[in-house]
Short mmCIF file of C-alpha atoms in Angstrom, two decimals:
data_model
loop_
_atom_site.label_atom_id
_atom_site.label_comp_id
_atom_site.label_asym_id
_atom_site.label_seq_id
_atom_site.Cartn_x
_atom_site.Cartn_y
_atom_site.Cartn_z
CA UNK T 104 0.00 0.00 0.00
CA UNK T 105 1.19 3.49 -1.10
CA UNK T 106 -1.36 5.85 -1.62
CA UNK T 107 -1.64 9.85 -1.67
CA UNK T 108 -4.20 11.78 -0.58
CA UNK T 109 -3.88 15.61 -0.81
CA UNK T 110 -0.14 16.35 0.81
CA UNK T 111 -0.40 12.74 3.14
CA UNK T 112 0.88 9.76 2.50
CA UNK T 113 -0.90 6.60 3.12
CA UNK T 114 1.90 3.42 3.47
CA UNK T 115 2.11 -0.04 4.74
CA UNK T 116 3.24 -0.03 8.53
CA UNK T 117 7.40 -0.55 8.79
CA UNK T 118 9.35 -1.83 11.86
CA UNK T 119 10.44 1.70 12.81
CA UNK T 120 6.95 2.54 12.81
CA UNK T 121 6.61 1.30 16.02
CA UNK T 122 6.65 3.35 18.06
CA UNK T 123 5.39 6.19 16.22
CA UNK T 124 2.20 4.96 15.84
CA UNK T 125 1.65 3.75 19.21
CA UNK T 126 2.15 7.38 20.36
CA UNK T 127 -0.83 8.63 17.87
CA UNK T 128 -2.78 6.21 18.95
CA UNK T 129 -2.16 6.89 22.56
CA UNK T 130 -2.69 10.71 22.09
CA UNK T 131 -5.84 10.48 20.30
CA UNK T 132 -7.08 7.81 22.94
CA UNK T 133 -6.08 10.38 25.94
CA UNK T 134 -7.56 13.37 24.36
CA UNK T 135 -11.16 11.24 24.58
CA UNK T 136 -9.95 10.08 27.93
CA UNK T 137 -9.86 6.74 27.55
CA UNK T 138 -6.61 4.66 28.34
CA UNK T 139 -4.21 3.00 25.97
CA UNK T 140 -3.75 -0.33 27.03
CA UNK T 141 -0.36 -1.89 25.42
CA UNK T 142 -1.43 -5.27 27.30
CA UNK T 143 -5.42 -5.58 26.77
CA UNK T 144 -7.08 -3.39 23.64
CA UNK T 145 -3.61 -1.96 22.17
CA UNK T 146 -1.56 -5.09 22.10
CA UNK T 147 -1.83 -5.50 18.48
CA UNK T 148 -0.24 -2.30 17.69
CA UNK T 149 2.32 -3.09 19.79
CA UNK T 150 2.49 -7.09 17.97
CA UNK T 151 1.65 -5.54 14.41
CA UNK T 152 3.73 -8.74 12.82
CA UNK T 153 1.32 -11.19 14.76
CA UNK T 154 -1.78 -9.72 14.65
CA UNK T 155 -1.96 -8.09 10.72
CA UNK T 156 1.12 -9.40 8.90
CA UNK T 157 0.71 -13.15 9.90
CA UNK T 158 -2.71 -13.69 9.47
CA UNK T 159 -3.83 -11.61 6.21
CA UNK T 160 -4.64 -8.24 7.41
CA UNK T 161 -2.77 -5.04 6.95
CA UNK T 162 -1.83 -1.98 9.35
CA UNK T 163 -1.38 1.58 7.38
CA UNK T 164 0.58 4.57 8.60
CA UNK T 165 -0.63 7.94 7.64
CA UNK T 166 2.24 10.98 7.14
CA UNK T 167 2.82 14.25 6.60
CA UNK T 168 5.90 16.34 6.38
CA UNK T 169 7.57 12.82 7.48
CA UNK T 170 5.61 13.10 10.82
CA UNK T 171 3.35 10.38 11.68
CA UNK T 172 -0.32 11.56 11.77
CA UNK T 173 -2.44 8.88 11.97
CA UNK T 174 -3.19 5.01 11.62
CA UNK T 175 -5.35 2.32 10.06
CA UNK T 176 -5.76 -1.23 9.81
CA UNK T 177 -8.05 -4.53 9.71
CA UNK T 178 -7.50 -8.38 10.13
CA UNK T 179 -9.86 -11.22 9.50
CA UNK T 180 -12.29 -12.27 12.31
CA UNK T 181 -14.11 -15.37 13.46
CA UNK T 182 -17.68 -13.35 13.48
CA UNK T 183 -19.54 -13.84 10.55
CA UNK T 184 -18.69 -15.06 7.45
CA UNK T 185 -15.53 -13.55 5.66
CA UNK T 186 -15.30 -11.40 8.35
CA UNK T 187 -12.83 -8.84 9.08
CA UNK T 188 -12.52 -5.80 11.52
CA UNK T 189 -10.87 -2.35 10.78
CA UNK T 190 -9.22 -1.32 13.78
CA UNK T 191 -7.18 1.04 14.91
CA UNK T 192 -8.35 4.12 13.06
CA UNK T 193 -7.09 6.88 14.81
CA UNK T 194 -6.12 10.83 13.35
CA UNK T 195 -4.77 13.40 15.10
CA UNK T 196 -7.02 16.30 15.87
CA UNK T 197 -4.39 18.67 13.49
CA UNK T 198 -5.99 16.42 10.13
CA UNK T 199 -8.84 15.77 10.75
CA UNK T 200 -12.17 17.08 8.76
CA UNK T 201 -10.03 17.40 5.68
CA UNK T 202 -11.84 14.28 4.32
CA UNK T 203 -9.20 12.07 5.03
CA UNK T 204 -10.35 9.77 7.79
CA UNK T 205 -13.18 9.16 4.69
CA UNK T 206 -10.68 8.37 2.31
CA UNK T 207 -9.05 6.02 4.67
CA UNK T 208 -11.91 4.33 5.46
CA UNK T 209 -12.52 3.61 1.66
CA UNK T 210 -9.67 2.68 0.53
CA UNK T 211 -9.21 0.06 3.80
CA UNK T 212 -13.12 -0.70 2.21
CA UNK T 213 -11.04 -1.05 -1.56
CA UNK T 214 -8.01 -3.51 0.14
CA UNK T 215 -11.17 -5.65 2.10
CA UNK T 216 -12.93 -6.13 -0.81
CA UNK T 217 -9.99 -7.00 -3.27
CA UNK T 218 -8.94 -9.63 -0.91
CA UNK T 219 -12.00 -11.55 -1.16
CA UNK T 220 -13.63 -10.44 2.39
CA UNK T 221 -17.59 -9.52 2.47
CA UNK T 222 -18.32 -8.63 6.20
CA UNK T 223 -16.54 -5.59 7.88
CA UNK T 224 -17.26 -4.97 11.45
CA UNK T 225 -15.65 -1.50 13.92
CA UNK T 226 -16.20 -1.45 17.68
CA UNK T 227 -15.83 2.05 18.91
CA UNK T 228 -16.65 4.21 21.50
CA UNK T 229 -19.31 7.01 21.60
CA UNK T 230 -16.96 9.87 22.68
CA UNK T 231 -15.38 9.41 19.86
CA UNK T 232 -18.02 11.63 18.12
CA UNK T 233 -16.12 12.10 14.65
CA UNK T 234 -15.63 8.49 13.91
CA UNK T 235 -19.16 7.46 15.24
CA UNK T 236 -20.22 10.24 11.95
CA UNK T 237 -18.36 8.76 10.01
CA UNK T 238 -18.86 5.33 10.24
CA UNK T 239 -22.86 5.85 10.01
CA UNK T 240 -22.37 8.48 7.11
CA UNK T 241 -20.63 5.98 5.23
CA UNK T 242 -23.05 2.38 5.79
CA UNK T 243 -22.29 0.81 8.54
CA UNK T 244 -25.14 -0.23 11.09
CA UNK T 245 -25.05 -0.30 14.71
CA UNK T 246 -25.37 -4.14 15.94
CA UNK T 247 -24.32 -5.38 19.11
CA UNK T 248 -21.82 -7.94 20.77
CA UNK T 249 -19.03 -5.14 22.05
CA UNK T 250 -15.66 -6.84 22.55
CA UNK T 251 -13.34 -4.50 23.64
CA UNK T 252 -14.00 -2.93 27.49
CA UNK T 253 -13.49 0.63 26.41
CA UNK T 254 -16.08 0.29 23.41
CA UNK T 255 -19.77 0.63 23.63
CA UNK T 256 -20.68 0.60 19.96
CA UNK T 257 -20.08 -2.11 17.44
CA UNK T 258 -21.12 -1.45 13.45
CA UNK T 259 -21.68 -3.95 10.71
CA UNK T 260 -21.37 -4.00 7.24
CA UNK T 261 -21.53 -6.12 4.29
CA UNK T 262 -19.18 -5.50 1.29
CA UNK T 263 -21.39 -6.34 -1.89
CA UNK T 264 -19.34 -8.17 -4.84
CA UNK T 265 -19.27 -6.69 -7.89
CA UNK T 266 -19.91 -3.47 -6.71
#
């Protein structure tokens, strides 16, 4: 993956990401007040290689001027059939509503689809107001079955083929 949108650039995660994006994710997650948990919730970010590499899914860096702004990613679940869950979709408040948490989402929508998956599910929480919008602006439905203790909302939706 190695996409542009505007002056960011959208790439496959690296090693020396790290760190980087752990930080993001961290600051975004503080500035809602909720905790980043490197041992519960946030472990994959810290085990990238085990949770996205090894078993088919992919975790996306987001920069600009060479400074990490944001993150996005999805692996294959056991819920549902040809399931997989985008996680980790964080911005930092300095980019966002410049469209591109929208033009992440598709294009992780775009990689989903072109490997074959049909079922996309997002757990989230409802402080996070701007990705709550933009999850129901863009087709997903509110369901239920929460997984992760600091989410309340969970959203479903089904990739049609050929479309």
């Amino acid at each position: 993956m190695r996409n542009h949108y505007r002056d960011f650039l959208i790439r496959n995660w690296e090693e020396s990401d790290r760190t980087r994006a752990a930080e993001v994710i961290s600051y975004v997650l503080s500035e809602y007040g909720l905790g980043w948990e490197p041992n519960g919730a946030d472990r994959d970010v810290v085990q990238v290689e085990e949770y996205y590499l090894a078993t088919g899914g992919e975790f996306w860096v987001i920069e600009h001027q060479s400074q990490l702004v944001g993150t996005g990613a999805y692996y294959p679940i056991h819920r549902g059939e040809k399931a997989v869950e985008i996680r980790k979709m964080y911005l930092l408040s300095s980019v966002r509503g410049l469209g591109l948490g929208k033009y992440l989402l598709q294009q992780l929508e775009a990689a989903i689809k072109e490997r074959g998956f049909q079922q996309i599910w997002i757990e989230t929480a409802s402080v996070m107001v701007e990705a709550v919008k933009l999850y129901e602006s863009n087709g997903y439905n509110l369901t239920t079955g929460v997984e992760t203790t600091r989410c309340d909302r969970v959203y479903f939706k089904l990739l049609h083929s050929g479309h």
